[in-house]
Short mmCIF file of C-alpha atoms and ligand atoms in Angstrom, two decimals:
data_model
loop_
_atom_site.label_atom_id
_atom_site.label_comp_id
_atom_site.label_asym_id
_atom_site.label_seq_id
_atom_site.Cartn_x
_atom_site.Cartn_y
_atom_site.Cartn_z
CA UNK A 37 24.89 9.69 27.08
CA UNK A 38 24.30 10.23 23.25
CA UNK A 39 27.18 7.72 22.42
CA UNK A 40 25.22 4.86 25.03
CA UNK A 41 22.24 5.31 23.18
CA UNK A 42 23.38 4.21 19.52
CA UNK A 43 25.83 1.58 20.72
CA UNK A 44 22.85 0.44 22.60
CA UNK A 45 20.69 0.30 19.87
CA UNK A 46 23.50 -0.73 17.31
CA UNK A 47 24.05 -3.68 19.98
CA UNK A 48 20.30 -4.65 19.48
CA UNK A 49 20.48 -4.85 15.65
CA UNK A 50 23.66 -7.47 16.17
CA UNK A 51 21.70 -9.18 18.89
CA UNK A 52 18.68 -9.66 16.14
CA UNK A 53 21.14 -11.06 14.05
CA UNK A 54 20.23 -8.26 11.43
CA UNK A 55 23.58 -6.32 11.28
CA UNK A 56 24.63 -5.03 8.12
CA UNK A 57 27.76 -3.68 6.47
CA UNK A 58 28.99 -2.26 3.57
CA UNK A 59 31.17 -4.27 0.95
CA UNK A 60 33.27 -1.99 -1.65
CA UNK A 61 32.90 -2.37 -4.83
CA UNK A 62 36.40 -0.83 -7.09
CA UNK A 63 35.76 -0.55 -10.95
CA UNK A 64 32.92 -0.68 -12.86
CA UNK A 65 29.58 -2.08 -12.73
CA UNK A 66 29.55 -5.47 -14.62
CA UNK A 67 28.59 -9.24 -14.91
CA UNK A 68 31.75 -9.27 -12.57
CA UNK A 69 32.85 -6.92 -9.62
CA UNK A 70 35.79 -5.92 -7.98
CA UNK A 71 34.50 -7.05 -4.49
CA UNK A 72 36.36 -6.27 -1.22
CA UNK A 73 39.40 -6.77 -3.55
CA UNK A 74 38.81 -9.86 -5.10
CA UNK A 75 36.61 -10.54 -8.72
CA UNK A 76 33.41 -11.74 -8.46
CA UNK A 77 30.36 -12.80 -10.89
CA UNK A 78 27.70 -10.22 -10.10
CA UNK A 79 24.64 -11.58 -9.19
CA UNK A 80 23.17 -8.60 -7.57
CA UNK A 81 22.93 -5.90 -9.43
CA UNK A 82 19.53 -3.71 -10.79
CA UNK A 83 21.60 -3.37 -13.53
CA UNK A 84 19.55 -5.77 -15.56
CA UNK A 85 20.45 -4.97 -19.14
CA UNK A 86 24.11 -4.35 -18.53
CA UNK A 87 24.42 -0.88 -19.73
CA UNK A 88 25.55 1.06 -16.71
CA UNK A 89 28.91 0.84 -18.12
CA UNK A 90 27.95 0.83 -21.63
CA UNK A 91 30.24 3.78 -23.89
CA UNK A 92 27.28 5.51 -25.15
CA UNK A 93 26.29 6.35 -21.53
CA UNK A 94 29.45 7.32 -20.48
CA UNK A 95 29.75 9.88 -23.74
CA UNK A 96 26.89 11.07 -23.51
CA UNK A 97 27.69 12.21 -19.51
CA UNK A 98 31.39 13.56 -20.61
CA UNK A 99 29.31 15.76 -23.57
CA UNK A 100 27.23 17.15 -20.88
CA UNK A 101 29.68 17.95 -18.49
CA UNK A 102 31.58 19.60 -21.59
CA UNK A 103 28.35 22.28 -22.47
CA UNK A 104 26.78 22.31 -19.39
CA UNK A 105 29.02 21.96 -16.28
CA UNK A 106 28.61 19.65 -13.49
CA UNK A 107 26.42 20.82 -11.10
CA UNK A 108 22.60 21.96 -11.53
CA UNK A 109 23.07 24.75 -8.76
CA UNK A 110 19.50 25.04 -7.56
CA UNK A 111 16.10 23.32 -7.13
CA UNK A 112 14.13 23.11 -10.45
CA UNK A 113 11.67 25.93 -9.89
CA UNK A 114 14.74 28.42 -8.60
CA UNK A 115 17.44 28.35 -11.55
CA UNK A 116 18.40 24.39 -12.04
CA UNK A 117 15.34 23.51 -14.36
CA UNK A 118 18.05 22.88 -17.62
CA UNK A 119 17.30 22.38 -20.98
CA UNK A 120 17.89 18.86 -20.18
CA UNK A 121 15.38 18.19 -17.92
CA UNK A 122 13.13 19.04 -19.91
CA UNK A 123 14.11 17.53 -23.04
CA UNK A 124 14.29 13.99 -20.96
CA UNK A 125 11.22 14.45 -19.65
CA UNK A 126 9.85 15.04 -23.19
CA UNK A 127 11.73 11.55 -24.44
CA UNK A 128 10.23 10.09 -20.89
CA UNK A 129 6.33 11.04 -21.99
CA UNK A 130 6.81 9.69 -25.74
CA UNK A 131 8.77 6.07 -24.32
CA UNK A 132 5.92 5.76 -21.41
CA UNK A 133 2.88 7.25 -24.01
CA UNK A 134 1.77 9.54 -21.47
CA UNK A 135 1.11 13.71 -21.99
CA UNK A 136 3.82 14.17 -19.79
CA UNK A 137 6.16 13.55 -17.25
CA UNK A 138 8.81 14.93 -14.31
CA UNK A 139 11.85 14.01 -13.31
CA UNK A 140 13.04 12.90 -9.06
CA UNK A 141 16.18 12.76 -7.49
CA UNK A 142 15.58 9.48 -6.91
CA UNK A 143 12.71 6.71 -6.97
CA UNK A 144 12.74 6.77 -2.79
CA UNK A 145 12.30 10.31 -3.11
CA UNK A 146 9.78 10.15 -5.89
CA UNK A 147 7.57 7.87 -4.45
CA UNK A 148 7.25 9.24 -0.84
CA UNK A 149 6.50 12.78 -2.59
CA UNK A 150 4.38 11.41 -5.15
CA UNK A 151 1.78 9.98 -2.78
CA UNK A 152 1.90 12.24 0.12
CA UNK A 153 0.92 15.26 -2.56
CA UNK A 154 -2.24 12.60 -4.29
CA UNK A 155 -3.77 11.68 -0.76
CA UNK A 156 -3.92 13.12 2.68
CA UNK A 157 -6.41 12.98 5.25
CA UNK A 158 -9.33 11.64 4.60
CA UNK A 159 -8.39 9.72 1.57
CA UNK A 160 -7.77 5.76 1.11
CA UNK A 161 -4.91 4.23 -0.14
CA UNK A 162 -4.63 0.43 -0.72
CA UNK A 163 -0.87 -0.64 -1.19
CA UNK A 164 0.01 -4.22 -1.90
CA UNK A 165 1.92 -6.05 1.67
CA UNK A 166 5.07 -6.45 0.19
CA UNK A 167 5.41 -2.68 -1.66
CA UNK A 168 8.78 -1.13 -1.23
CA UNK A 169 9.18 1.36 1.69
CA UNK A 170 9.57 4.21 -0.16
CA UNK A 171 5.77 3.77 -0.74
CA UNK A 172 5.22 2.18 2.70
CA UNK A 173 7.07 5.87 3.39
CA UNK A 174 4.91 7.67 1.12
CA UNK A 175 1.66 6.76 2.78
CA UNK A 176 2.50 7.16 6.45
CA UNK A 177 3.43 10.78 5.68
CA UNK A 178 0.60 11.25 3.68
CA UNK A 179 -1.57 10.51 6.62
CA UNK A 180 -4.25 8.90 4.69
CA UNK A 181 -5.79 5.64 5.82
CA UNK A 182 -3.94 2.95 4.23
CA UNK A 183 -5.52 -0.51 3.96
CA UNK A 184 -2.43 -2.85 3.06
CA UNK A 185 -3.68 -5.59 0.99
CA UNK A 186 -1.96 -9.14 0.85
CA UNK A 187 0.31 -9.51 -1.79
CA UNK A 188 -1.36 -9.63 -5.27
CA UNK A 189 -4.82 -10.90 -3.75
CA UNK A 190 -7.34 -8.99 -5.90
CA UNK A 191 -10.29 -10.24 -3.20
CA UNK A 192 -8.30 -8.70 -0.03
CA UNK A 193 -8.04 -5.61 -2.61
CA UNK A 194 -11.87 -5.82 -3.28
CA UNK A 195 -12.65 -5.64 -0.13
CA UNK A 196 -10.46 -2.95 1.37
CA UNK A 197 -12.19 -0.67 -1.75
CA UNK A 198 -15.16 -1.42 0.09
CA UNK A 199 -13.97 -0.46 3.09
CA UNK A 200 -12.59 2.44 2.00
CA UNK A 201 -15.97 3.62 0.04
CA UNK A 202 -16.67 6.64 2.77
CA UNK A 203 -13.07 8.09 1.72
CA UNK A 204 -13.16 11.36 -0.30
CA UNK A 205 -10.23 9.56 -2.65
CA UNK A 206 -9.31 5.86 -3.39
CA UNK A 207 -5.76 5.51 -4.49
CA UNK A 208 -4.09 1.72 -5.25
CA UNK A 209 -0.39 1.44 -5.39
CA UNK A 210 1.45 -1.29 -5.87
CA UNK A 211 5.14 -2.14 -8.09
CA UNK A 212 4.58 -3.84 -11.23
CA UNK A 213 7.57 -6.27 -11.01
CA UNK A 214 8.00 -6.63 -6.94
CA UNK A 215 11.71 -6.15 -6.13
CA UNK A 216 12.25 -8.87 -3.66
CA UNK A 217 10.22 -11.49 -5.20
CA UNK A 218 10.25 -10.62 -8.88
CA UNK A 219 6.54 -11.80 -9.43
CA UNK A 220 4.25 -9.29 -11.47
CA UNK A 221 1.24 -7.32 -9.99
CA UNK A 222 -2.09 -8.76 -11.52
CA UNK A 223 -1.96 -4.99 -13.40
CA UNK A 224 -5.17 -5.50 -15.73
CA UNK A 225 -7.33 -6.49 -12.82
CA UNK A 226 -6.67 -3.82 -10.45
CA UNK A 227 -7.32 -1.30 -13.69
CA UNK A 228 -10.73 -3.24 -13.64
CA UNK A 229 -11.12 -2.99 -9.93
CA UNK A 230 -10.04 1.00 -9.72
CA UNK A 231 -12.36 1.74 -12.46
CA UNK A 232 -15.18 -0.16 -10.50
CA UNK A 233 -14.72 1.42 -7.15
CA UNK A 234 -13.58 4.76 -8.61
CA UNK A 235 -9.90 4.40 -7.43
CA UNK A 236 -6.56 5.94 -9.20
CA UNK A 237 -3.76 3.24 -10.09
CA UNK A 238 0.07 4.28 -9.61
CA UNK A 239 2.33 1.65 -10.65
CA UNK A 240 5.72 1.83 -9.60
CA UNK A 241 7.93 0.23 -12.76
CA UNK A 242 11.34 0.73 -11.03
CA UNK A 243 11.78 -3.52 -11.93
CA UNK A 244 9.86 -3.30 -15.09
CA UNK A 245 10.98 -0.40 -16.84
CA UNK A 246 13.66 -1.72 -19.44
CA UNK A 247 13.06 -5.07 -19.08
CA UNK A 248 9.56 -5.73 -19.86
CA UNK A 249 7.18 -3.94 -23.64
CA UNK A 250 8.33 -4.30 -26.43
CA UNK A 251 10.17 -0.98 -26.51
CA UNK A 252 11.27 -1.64 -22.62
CA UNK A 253 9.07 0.83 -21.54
CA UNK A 254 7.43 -1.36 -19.06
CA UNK A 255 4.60 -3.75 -18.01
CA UNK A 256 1.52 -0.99 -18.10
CA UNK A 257 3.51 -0.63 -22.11
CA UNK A 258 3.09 -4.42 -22.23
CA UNK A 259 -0.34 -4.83 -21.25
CA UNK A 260 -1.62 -1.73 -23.28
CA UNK A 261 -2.70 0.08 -20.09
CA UNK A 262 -0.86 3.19 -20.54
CA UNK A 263 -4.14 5.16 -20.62
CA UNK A 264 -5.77 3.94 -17.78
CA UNK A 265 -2.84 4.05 -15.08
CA UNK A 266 -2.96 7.33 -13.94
CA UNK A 267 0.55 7.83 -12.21
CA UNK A 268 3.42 5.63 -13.68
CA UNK A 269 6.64 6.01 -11.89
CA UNK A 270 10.02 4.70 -12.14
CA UNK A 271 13.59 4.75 -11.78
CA UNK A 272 16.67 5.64 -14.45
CA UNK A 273 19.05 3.89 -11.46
CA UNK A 274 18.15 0.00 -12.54
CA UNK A 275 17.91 -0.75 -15.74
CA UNK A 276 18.20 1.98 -17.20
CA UNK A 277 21.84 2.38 -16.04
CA UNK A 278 22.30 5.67 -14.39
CA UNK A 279 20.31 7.64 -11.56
CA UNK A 280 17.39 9.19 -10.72
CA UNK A 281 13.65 8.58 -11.26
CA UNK A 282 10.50 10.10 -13.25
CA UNK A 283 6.54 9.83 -12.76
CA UNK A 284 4.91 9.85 -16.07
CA UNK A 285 1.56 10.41 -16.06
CA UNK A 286 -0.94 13.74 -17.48
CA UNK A 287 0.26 17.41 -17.94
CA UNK A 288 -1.90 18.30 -14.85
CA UNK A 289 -0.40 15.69 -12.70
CA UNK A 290 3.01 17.01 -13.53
CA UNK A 291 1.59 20.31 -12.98
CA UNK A 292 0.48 19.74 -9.61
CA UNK A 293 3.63 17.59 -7.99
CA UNK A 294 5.74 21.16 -9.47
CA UNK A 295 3.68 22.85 -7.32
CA UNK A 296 2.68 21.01 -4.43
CA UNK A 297 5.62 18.10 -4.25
CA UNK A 298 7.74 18.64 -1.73
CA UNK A 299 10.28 16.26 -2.38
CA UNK A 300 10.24 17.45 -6.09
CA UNK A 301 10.66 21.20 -5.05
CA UNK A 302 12.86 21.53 -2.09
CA UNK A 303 15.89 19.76 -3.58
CA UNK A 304 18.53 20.42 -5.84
CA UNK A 305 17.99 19.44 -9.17
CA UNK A 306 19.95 16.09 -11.08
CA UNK A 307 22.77 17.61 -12.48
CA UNK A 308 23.68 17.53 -16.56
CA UNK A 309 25.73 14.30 -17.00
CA UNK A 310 22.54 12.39 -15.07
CA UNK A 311 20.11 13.68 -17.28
CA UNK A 312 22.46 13.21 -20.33
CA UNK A 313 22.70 9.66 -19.34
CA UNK A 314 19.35 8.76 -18.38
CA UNK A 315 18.38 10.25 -22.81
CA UNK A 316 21.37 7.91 -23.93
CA UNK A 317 19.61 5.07 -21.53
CA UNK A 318 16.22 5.65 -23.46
CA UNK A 319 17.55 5.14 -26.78
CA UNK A 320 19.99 1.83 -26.23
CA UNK A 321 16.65 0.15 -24.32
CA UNK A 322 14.18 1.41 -27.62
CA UNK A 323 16.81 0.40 -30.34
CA UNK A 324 18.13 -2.56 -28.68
CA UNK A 325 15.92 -4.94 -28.29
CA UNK A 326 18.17 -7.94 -28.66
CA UNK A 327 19.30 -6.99 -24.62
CA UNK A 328 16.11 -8.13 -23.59
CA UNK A 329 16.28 -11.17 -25.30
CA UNK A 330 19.48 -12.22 -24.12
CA UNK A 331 18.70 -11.31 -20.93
CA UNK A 332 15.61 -13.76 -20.98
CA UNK A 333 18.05 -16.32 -22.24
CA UNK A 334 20.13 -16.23 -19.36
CA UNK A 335 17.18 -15.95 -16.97
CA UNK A 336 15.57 -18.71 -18.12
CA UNK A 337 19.08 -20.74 -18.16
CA UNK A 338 19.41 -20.10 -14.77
CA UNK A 339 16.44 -20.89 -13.71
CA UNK A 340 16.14 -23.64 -15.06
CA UNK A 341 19.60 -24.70 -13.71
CA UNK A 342 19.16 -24.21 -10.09
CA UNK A 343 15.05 -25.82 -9.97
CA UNK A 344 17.00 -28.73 -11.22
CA UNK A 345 19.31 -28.23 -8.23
CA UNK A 346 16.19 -28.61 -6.37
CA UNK A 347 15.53 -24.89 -5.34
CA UNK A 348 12.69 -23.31 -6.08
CA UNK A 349 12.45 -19.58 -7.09
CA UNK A 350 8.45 -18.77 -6.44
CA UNK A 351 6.77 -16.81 -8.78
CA UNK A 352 9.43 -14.69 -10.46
CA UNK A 353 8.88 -13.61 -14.12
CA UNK A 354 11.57 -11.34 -14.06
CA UNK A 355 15.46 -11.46 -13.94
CA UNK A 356 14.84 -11.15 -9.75
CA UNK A 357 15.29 -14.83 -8.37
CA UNK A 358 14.28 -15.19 -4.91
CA UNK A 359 15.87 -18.13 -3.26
CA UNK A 360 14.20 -18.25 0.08
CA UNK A 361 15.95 -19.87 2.51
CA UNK A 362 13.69 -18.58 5.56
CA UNK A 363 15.69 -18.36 8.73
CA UNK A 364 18.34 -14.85 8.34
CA UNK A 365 21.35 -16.82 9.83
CA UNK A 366 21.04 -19.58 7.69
CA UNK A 367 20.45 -17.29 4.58
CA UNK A 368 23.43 -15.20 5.05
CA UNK A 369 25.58 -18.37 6.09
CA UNK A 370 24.72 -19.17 2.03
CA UNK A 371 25.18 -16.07 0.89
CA UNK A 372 28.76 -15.84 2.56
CA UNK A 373 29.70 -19.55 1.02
CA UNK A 374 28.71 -18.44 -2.80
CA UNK A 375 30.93 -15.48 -2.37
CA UNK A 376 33.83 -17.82 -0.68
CA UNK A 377 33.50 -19.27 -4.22
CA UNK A 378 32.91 -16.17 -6.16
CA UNK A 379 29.41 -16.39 -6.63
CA UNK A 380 27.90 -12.76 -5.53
CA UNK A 381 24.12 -13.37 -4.32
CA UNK A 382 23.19 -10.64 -1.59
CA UNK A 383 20.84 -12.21 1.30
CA UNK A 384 18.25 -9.69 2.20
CA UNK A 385 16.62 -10.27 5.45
CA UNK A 386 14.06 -8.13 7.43
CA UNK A 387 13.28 -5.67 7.30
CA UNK A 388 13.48 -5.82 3.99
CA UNK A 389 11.81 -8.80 3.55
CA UNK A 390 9.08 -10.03 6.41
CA UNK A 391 10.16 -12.54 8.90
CA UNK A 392 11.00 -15.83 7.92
CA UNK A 393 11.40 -15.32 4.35
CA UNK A 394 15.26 -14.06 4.27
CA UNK A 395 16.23 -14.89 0.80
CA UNK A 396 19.37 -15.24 -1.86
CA UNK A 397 17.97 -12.55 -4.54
CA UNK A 398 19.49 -13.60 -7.29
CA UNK A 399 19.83 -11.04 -9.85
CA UNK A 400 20.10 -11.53 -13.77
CA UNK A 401 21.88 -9.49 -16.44
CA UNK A 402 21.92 -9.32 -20.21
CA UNK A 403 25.96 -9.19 -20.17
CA UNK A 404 26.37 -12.37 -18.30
CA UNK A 405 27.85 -15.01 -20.18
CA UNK A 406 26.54 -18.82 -20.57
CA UNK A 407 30.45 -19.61 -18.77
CA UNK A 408 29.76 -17.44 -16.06
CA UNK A 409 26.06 -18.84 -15.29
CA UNK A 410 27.34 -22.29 -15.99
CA UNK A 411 30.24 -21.67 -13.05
CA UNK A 412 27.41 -20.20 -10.55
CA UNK A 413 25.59 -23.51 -10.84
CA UNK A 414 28.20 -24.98 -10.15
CA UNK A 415 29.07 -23.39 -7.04
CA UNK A 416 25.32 -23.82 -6.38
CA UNK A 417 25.32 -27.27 -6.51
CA UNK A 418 28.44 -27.48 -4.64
CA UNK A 419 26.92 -25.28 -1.14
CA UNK A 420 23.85 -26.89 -1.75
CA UNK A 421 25.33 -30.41 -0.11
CA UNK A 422 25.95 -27.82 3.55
CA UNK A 423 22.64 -26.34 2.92
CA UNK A 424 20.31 -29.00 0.82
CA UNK A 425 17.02 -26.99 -0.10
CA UNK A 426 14.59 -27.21 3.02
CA UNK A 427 10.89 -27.41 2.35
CA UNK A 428 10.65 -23.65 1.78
CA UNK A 429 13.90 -23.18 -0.20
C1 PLP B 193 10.28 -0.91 -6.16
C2 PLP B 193 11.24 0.18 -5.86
N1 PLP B 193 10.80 1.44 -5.81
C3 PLP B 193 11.62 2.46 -5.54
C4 PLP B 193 12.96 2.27 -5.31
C5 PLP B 193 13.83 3.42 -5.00
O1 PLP B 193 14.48 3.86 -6.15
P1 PLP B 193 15.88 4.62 -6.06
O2 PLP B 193 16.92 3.59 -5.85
O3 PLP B 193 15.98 5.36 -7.33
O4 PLP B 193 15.76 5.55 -4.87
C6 PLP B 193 13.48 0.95 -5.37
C7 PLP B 193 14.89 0.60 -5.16
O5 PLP B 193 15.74 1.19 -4.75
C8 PLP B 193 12.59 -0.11 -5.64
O6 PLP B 193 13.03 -1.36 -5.68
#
């Protein structure tokens, strides 16, 4: 009876057309991959600056491992809080220019604590439509009202604060650098609008952090709002090259998600070598600026390259390239043709995305050569006779 159940449901997922597998990847994490056994250019990896493979990271993990073991053997507030979870969360405070700041398993798990502890019943929150669904996550179990504004529209914003006036607590979340579409949240204004209505701001910088400041510590770094964001999370898993994910923000904010977080404190902690990596991370993204130029070199060569193919990318000021082809079929027919050719480019189509808007996302990284962005345009230009760019690609 059990079995019927899932292969009927599993049946229903092929029948949408939405069924998804899992490729294998064998070696490392680079501008190329080891893909279901054959090499590939990578163009869908988080890994924007290139350094999940990088030595220093890799040293720093085997050091670790060397002093401190592997495993963390309990939940932070049992025996795994470690000298070096606290000593990253130090470096995390100083890089984000916050009082303080706590370390997550992992940004899912970070986000659907962090906003189920800030607001529950009778509170507001007002998250942007196209927020990831770890915060989509976050706010159902919070069981706060959530008013979901459409994307980046600071007047559907305006007036869900006004909706939400009655509320005991307004809270706005939204990503800085959205992960599907790679646009950026219109950050200073919804400061201005929070201060107005008397809403807190959390930013999720999961896409920003690393790629965007002029340290890499983000866009709330880059537009100077550091003070006036009240809950800045992110993740150590994209950019920064290894795993895991923080919130900085003030002491008492770290104070309360150790005490009343419950995906913080009822789960092992990140064991040494993560921790150890994530401190390497920090200081190759502060002292190495030139990644971030080089990375803007090659997004700006590519995009550049396939608009004069004729595709457009939307609003993307990031190394995320949305190619939206619109119908799923159609987008993972593409998707399945670049990697034919060698050309890695991931189609992500609802849920993920809403309906209609299945896209290539294109993803950028530091470490890819001009030859190996010159060769994906070609292969572009080459699927683009099957597929020419419809009105919405
Ligand atoms: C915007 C955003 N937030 C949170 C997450 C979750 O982070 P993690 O992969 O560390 O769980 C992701 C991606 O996975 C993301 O894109």
């Amino acid at each position: 009876m059990r079995a019927d159940f899932i292969a009927a449901e599993l049946q229903s997922v092929k029948d949408a057309g939405l069924y998804r597998q899992l490729r294998l990847v064998d070696g490392d994490q680079g501008p190329t991959l080891m893909l279901d056994g054959r090499e590939v250019i990578n163009f869908s990896s988080n890994n924007y600056l290139g350094i999940a493979n990088h030595p220093a990271l890799a040293a720093a993990a085997k050091a670790a491992i060397d002093r401190y073991g592997c495993g963390s053997g309990a939940s932070r507030l049992i025996s795994g809080n470690m000298t070096l979870h606290e000593e990253l969360e130090a470096k995390l405070a100083e890089f984000k220019n916050t009082e303080a700041a706590l370390v997550f398993n992992s940004g899912f798990q970070a986000n659907v604590g962090i906003i189920s502890t800030l607001a529950c019943e009778g509170d507001a929150i007002l998250s942007d439509s196209l927020n990831h669904a770890s915060i989509i996550d976050g706010c159902r179990l919070s069981k706060a009202q959530t008013f979901v504004y459409a994307h980046g529209d600071l007047a559907a914003l305006e007036t869900c604060l006004k909706q939400a006036a009655p509320a005991r607590r307004r809270l706005i979340v939204t990503e800085t650098i959205f992960s599907m579409d790679g646009d950026q949240a219109p950050l200073a204004e919804i400061v201005e609008l929070a201060e107005k209505y008397d809403a807190m701001v959390m930013v999720d910088e999961a896409h920003g952090t690393g790629v965007f400041g002029a340290n890499g510590a983000g866009v709330v770094a880059k537009l100077g709002l550091a003070p006036r964001v009240l809950i800045q999370m992110g993740t150590l898993g994209k950019a920064l090259g290894g795993f895991g994910a923080y919130v900085a923000g003030s002491r008492s904010l770290r104070d309360l998600l150790i005490n009343r977080c419950r995906s913080f404190i009822f789960t092992t902690s990140l064991p040494p070598a993560v921790m150890a990596m994530a401190l390497a991370a920090i200081d190759l993204v502060q002292n190495e600026p030139q990644r971030r130029e080089t990375l803007r070199h090659n997004c700006q060569k590519l995009k550049l390259g396939l608009s004069r193919l004729g595709f457009e990318l939307g609003k993307s000021e990031s190394p995320i390239l949305p190619l939206i082809v619109g119908d799923a079929a159609r987008c993972m027919a593409m998707s399945a043709a670049l990697l034919d050719r060698g050309v890695f480019a991931q189609g992500i189509r609802p849920p993920t995305v809403p309906v209609g808007t299945s896209r290539l996302r294109i993803t950028v990284m530091a470490t890819h050569s001009d030859a190996q962005i010159d060769r994906a345009l070609n292969v572009f230009e080459e699927i683009k006779r099957q597929w020419p760019p419809t009105t919405t690609s």
